[in-house]
Structures are given as structure tokens and as C-alpha cells.
Amino acid sequence: SAVISQKPSRDICQRGTSLTIQCQVDSQVTMMFWYRQQPGQSLTLIATANQGSEATYESGFVIDKFPISRPNLTFSTLTVSNMSPEDSSIYLCSVEDYASPTFGSGTRLTVV
Amino acid sequence: SQQGEEDPQALSIQEGENATMNCSYKTSINNLQWYRQNSGRGLVHLILIRSNEREKHSGRLRVTLDTSKKSSSLLITASRAADTASYFCATDNFNKFYFGSGTKLNVKP
């Protein structure tokens, strides 16, 4: 199965700043996904990132707040922009892997 | 949640007892999967059941799927303290995966 490296694993950021999270896969994949898990909550899909096209965002998420890059078939970034304490969450990338998504280890973000 | 609800939200049982968790979803699906998450750590894939299957077993896990009711259940038999975790169902719809709200299972030794 695919192996995903996600970094940073955790960060503490000041409100108003931005953080870029990187996701590297050890094989080429068509689709990559970004999720958010707020404290004590389930995972919520933020967007789908396809190489060569703009990301597709789910309801409630916008590109200005969560810009995504997908420069090639093994890499993607998610930026959390103009952060507020409400953005404190775990952010995970995933790829589809033989019909089951494989997840990165997540980025635990705390905004102070 | 984006997809549906799981119940119960929390479940506390004694070691050796069986634990049953239920998941409801909203849209048609290709398959449904169950995941476990220990204390905010990474997700572990447990089992996948396809939309044309009704029941599937894997070790102490038994999953059922009722597409007419848009629901699934996960049964963990002979539970162990190490089974303490949050359990999520996830459905795929056009390659997007949506997660249920999760059940927090506590297995007391």
C-alpha cells in the first residue's frame, strides 16, 4: 500500500499567520484528499486535489482559506491561511489505495 | 458530519463483552469501510464491505450492510482493553470518502 509522509507533524502558530502542510506519497496517485479533524470530532473532507487542475472544495471550505497545490502526482500542499483558534485541528492528507484511503499521520495544528 | 451519524456516540463495556456500533449514511455508495483511531492518532483501516455484500467477517470483527436502510453495523466480539478507541465508518461516493461522526468505545479491564 502507499506510504504517505506528512509534515510538519505538529505546529503552534500565531493567529493571523498561515501554515503550509506538505504531503508526499511514495507512488504516483491521481487523486489526493485533504481532511480536517477538529478536537473530538470526526473527519471532514476539505477538498480533492487532482494534478493539473484546481482543487475541488467541499461545502463550507473555500480556496482563499485553504489553498491547495498539486504540482505532480506524488505531492500536494494545503495552506491554512489567516489562522484563528477555530482552525486548531488535525489535518490529514490521504490517497485512494486499492479502494481504501490511506492516510498520512496528520498535522496537529494549534493556533494561539 | 458530512455523511451521517453513528450511534452510540459513546459505549463503555467490560472486557470480554461484545460491542456493537451502528452507522447511517445519506447517499448511494460503492463500499463502506470502518476505521479505528486511538487517542487522536492515525487512522487504521479495519474492514471494507462492498455495496453488493451484506455481511463480512475479519477476526473478531463482523460488519453488516443494509443498503435499503443506508446503514451498517460493526460488531467486535470478545472485546479487549486494547480495543478502546474511536471507530468511524466511511463511505465512498465518486472516490470521495465521507466519515460518520464516530463512536468512542471504552473497554474496561
Short mmCIF file of C-alpha atoms in Angstrom, two decimals:
data_model
loop_
_atom_site.label_atom_id
_atom_site.label_comp_id
_atom_site.label_asym_id
_atom_site.label_seq_id
_atom_site.Cartn_x
_atom_site.Cartn_y
_atom_site.Cartn_z
CA SER A 1 0.00 0.00 0.00
CA ALA A 2 1.01 3.61 -0.50
CA VAL A 3 3.18 5.28 2.11
CA ILE A 4 2.43 8.91 2.90
CA SER A 5 4.80 11.33 4.58
CA GLN A 6 3.14 14.38 6.02
CA LYS A 7 4.86 17.31 7.65
CA PRO A 8 5.00 19.09 9.93
CA SER A 9 3.61 16.60 12.42
CA ARG A 10 2.58 19.43 14.70
CA ASP A 11 2.88 23.18 14.97
CA ILE A 12 1.80 26.01 17.20
CA CYS A 13 1.03 29.16 15.23
CA GLN A 14 0.04 32.72 15.96
CA ARG A 15 -3.38 33.86 14.84
CA GLY A 16 -3.35 35.72 11.56
CA THR A 17 -0.45 33.72 10.15
CA SER A 18 -0.51 30.91 7.59
CA LEU A 19 0.82 27.36 7.70
CA THR A 20 1.59 25.12 4.74
CA ILE A 21 1.29 21.39 5.24
CA GLN A 22 3.10 19.04 2.87
CA CYS A 23 2.09 15.57 1.80
CA GLN A 24 4.45 13.27 -0.10
CA VAL A 25 3.40 9.88 -1.48
CA ASP A 26 5.82 7.12 -2.45
CA SER A 27 3.89 6.33 -5.63
CA GLN A 28 2.01 8.25 -8.28
CA VAL A 29 -1.64 8.79 -7.46
CA THR A 30 -4.35 10.55 -9.38
CA MET A 31 -6.32 11.95 -6.50
CA MET A 32 -5.24 13.25 -3.14
CA PHE A 33 -7.59 14.36 -0.41
CA TRP A 34 -7.31 16.73 2.50
CA TYR A 35 -9.29 16.25 5.71
CA ARG A 36 -9.73 18.17 8.91
CA GLN A 37 -10.46 16.63 12.27
CA GLN A 38 -11.50 19.13 14.89
CA PRO A 39 -10.99 18.17 18.53
CA GLY A 40 -13.24 15.27 19.47
CA GLN A 41 -14.88 15.23 16.06
CA SER A 42 -14.92 13.03 13.01
CA LEU A 43 -13.01 13.69 9.82
CA THR A 44 -14.36 16.26 7.41
CA LEU A 45 -13.28 16.31 3.79
CA ILE A 46 -11.89 19.71 2.84
CA ALA A 47 -11.05 19.21 -0.81
CA THR A 48 -9.92 16.86 -3.54
CA ALA A 49 -6.63 17.69 -5.26
CA ASN A 50 -6.03 16.47 -8.79
CA GLN A 51 -2.78 17.05 -10.59
CA GLY A 52 -3.08 19.64 -13.32
CA SER A 53 -6.37 21.13 -12.25
CA GLU A 54 -7.77 23.25 -9.46
CA ALA A 55 -8.79 21.53 -6.28
CA THR A 56 -12.45 20.78 -5.72
CA TYR A 57 -13.70 22.08 -2.38
CA GLU A 58 -16.48 20.71 -0.22
CA SER A 59 -19.29 22.85 1.06
CA GLY A 60 -18.06 25.18 3.77
CA PHE A 61 -14.46 25.31 2.56
CA VAL A 62 -13.05 27.94 0.20
CA ILE A 63 -9.86 28.30 -1.75
CA ASP A 64 -8.92 31.60 -0.15
CA LYS A 65 -8.83 29.99 3.27
CA PHE A 66 -7.37 26.62 2.24
CA PRO A 67 -5.33 27.00 -0.95
CA ILE A 68 -4.05 23.70 -2.27
CA SER A 69 -1.25 22.92 -4.67
CA ARG A 70 -0.74 19.71 -6.60
CA PRO A 71 2.34 20.19 -8.73
CA ASN A 72 2.83 16.50 -9.57
CA LEU A 73 1.40 13.03 -8.98
CA THR A 74 3.26 12.42 -5.71
CA PHE A 75 2.99 15.69 -3.82
CA SER A 76 0.44 18.16 -2.52
CA THR A 77 0.29 21.04 -0.07
CA LEU A 78 -2.53 22.52 1.95
CA THR A 79 -2.19 26.02 3.36
CA VAL A 80 -4.30 27.17 6.26
CA SER A 81 -4.48 30.93 5.80
CA ASN A 82 -5.09 33.77 8.20
CA MET A 83 -5.46 31.32 11.05
CA SER A 84 -7.71 31.72 14.04
CA PRO A 85 -8.05 29.49 17.13
CA GLU A 86 -11.02 27.80 15.43
CA ASP A 87 -8.58 26.35 12.91
CA SER A 88 -6.91 24.30 15.64
CA SER A 89 -7.36 20.77 14.33
CA ILE A 90 -5.60 17.76 12.94
CA TYR A 91 -5.18 17.99 9.19
CA LEU A 92 -4.69 14.79 7.23
CA CYS A 93 -3.97 14.01 3.63
CA SER A 94 -5.00 10.75 2.07
CA VAL A 95 -4.86 8.88 -1.19
CA GLU A 96 -7.07 6.21 -2.58
CA ASP A 97 -5.30 2.90 -2.26
CA TYR A 98 -6.99 -0.19 -3.71
CA ALA A 99 -10.42 1.27 -2.90
CA SER A 100 -9.43 2.14 0.66
CA PRO A 101 -7.96 5.50 1.50
CA THR A 102 -4.55 5.55 3.12
CA PHE A 103 -3.87 8.42 5.48
CA GLY A 104 -0.86 10.42 6.39
CA SER A 105 -0.01 10.63 10.07
CA GLY A 106 -1.59 14.05 10.30
CA THR A 107 -0.57 17.55 11.29
CA ARG A 108 -1.74 18.72 14.70
CA LEU A 109 -2.21 22.47 14.47
CA THR A 110 -2.73 24.70 17.47
CA VAL A 111 -3.49 28.35 16.86
CA VAL A 112 -2.87 30.72 19.76
CA SER B 1 -20.92 15.14 9.80
CA GLN B 2 -20.75 15.23 6.05
CA GLN B 3 -22.11 11.73 5.68
CA GLY B 4 -24.21 10.59 8.55
CA GLU B 5 -24.40 9.56 12.11
CA GLU B 6 -23.06 6.79 14.20
CA ASP B 7 -24.58 5.51 17.35
CA PRO B 8 -23.98 5.25 20.10
CA GLN B 9 -21.68 8.26 20.39
CA ALA B 10 -20.01 6.55 23.32
CA LEU B 11 -20.02 2.97 24.56
CA SER B 12 -18.48 1.56 27.72
CA ILE B 13 -18.30 -2.20 28.25
CA GLN B 14 -16.39 -4.79 30.22
CA GLU B 15 -13.60 -6.80 28.69
CA GLY B 16 -15.00 -9.95 27.10
CA GLU B 17 -18.32 -8.40 26.17
CA ASN B 18 -19.39 -7.69 22.62
CA ALA B 19 -19.55 -4.14 21.25
CA THR B 20 -21.94 -3.08 18.51
CA MET B 21 -21.73 0.22 16.68
CA ASN B 22 -24.11 1.47 14.04
CA CYS B 23 -23.61 3.81 11.13
CA SER B 24 -26.13 5.52 8.88
CA TYR B 25 -25.30 7.29 5.66
CA LYS B 26 -27.05 9.57 3.24
CA THR B 27 -26.08 8.79 -0.33
CA SER B 28 -25.64 5.73 -2.51
CA ILE B 29 -22.25 4.13 -2.09
CA ASN B 30 -19.72 1.86 -3.77
CA ASN B 31 -18.46 0.49 -0.50
CA LEU B 32 -18.39 1.22 3.21
CA GLN B 33 -15.38 0.96 5.45
CA TRP B 34 -14.67 1.01 9.14
CA TYR B 35 -11.68 2.67 10.75
CA ARG B 36 -10.25 2.81 14.24
CA GLN B 37 -8.46 5.78 15.76
CA ASN B 38 -6.58 5.62 19.02
CA SER B 39 -6.50 8.87 21.02
CA GLY B 40 -6.24 11.30 18.10
CA ARG B 41 -3.57 9.28 16.36
CA GLY B 42 -3.62 7.94 12.83
CA LEU B 43 -6.50 6.05 11.32
CA VAL B 44 -6.28 2.30 11.00
CA HIS B 45 -8.33 0.61 8.31
CA LEU B 46 -10.33 -2.30 9.73
CA ILE B 47 -12.60 -3.71 7.08
CA LEU B 48 -14.27 -2.90 3.77
CA ILE B 49 -17.68 -4.13 2.69
CA ARG B 50 -18.89 -3.61 -0.85
CA SER B 51 -22.37 -2.40 -1.67
CA ASN B 52 -23.35 -5.84 -3.03
CA GLU B 53 -22.28 -7.60 0.18
CA ARG B 54 -24.44 -7.98 3.26
CA GLU B 55 -22.02 -9.33 5.82
CA LYS B 56 -18.30 -9.65 6.23
CA HIS B 57 -16.02 -11.09 8.90
CA SER B 58 -12.45 -10.38 9.83
CA GLY B 59 -11.15 -11.99 13.01
CA ARG B 60 -13.27 -10.65 15.87
CA LEU B 61 -14.95 -8.12 13.60
CA ARG B 62 -18.28 -8.61 11.91
CA VAL B 63 -19.73 -5.96 9.63
CA THR B 64 -23.20 -5.89 8.14
CA LEU B 65 -24.55 -3.62 5.46
CA ASP B 66 -28.16 -2.83 4.63
CA THR B 67 -28.23 -0.61 1.56
CA SER B 68 -32.02 -0.34 1.64
CA LYS B 69 -31.78 1.30 5.06
CA LYS B 70 -28.48 3.00 4.29
CA SER B 71 -26.98 1.58 7.45
CA SER B 72 -24.13 -0.59 8.62
CA SER B 73 -23.09 -2.14 11.91
CA LEU B 74 -19.73 -3.15 13.32
CA LEU B 75 -19.63 -5.89 15.93
CA ILE B 76 -16.49 -6.53 17.95
CA THR B 77 -16.73 -9.83 19.77
CA ALA B 78 -14.90 -10.73 22.97
CA SER B 79 -13.65 -7.18 23.39
CA ARG B 80 -10.27 -6.38 24.92
CA ALA B 81 -8.95 -3.31 26.68
CA ALA B 82 -6.79 -2.69 23.60
CA ASP B 83 -9.97 -2.20 21.56
CA THR B 84 -10.52 1.10 23.37
CA ALA B 85 -10.59 3.68 20.57
CA SER B 86 -12.88 5.73 18.38
CA TYR B 87 -14.48 3.91 15.49
CA PHE B 88 -15.60 5.59 12.29
CA CYS B 89 -17.48 4.39 9.27
CA ALA B 90 -16.61 5.90 5.92
CA THR B 91 -18.45 5.71 2.64
CA ASP B 92 -17.13 6.45 -0.79
CA ASN B 93 -19.04 8.42 -3.35
CA PHE B 94 -17.23 9.08 -6.61
CA ASN B 95 -13.87 8.48 -4.94
CA LYS B 96 -14.56 10.91 -2.12
CA PHE B 97 -14.69 9.43 1.33
CA TYR B 98 -17.06 10.74 3.93
CA PHE B 99 -16.84 9.83 7.57
CA GLY B 100 -19.50 9.27 10.16
CA SER B 101 -19.44 11.04 13.48
CA GLY B 102 -17.75 8.16 15.26
CA THR B 103 -18.30 6.00 18.32
CA LYS B 104 -15.97 6.20 21.31
CA LEU B 105 -15.54 2.73 22.71
CA ASN B 106 -14.14 2.19 26.19
CA VAL B 107 -13.38 -1.38 27.18
CA LYS B 108 -12.79 -1.71 30.89
CA PRO B 109 -10.34 -4.38 32.02
#
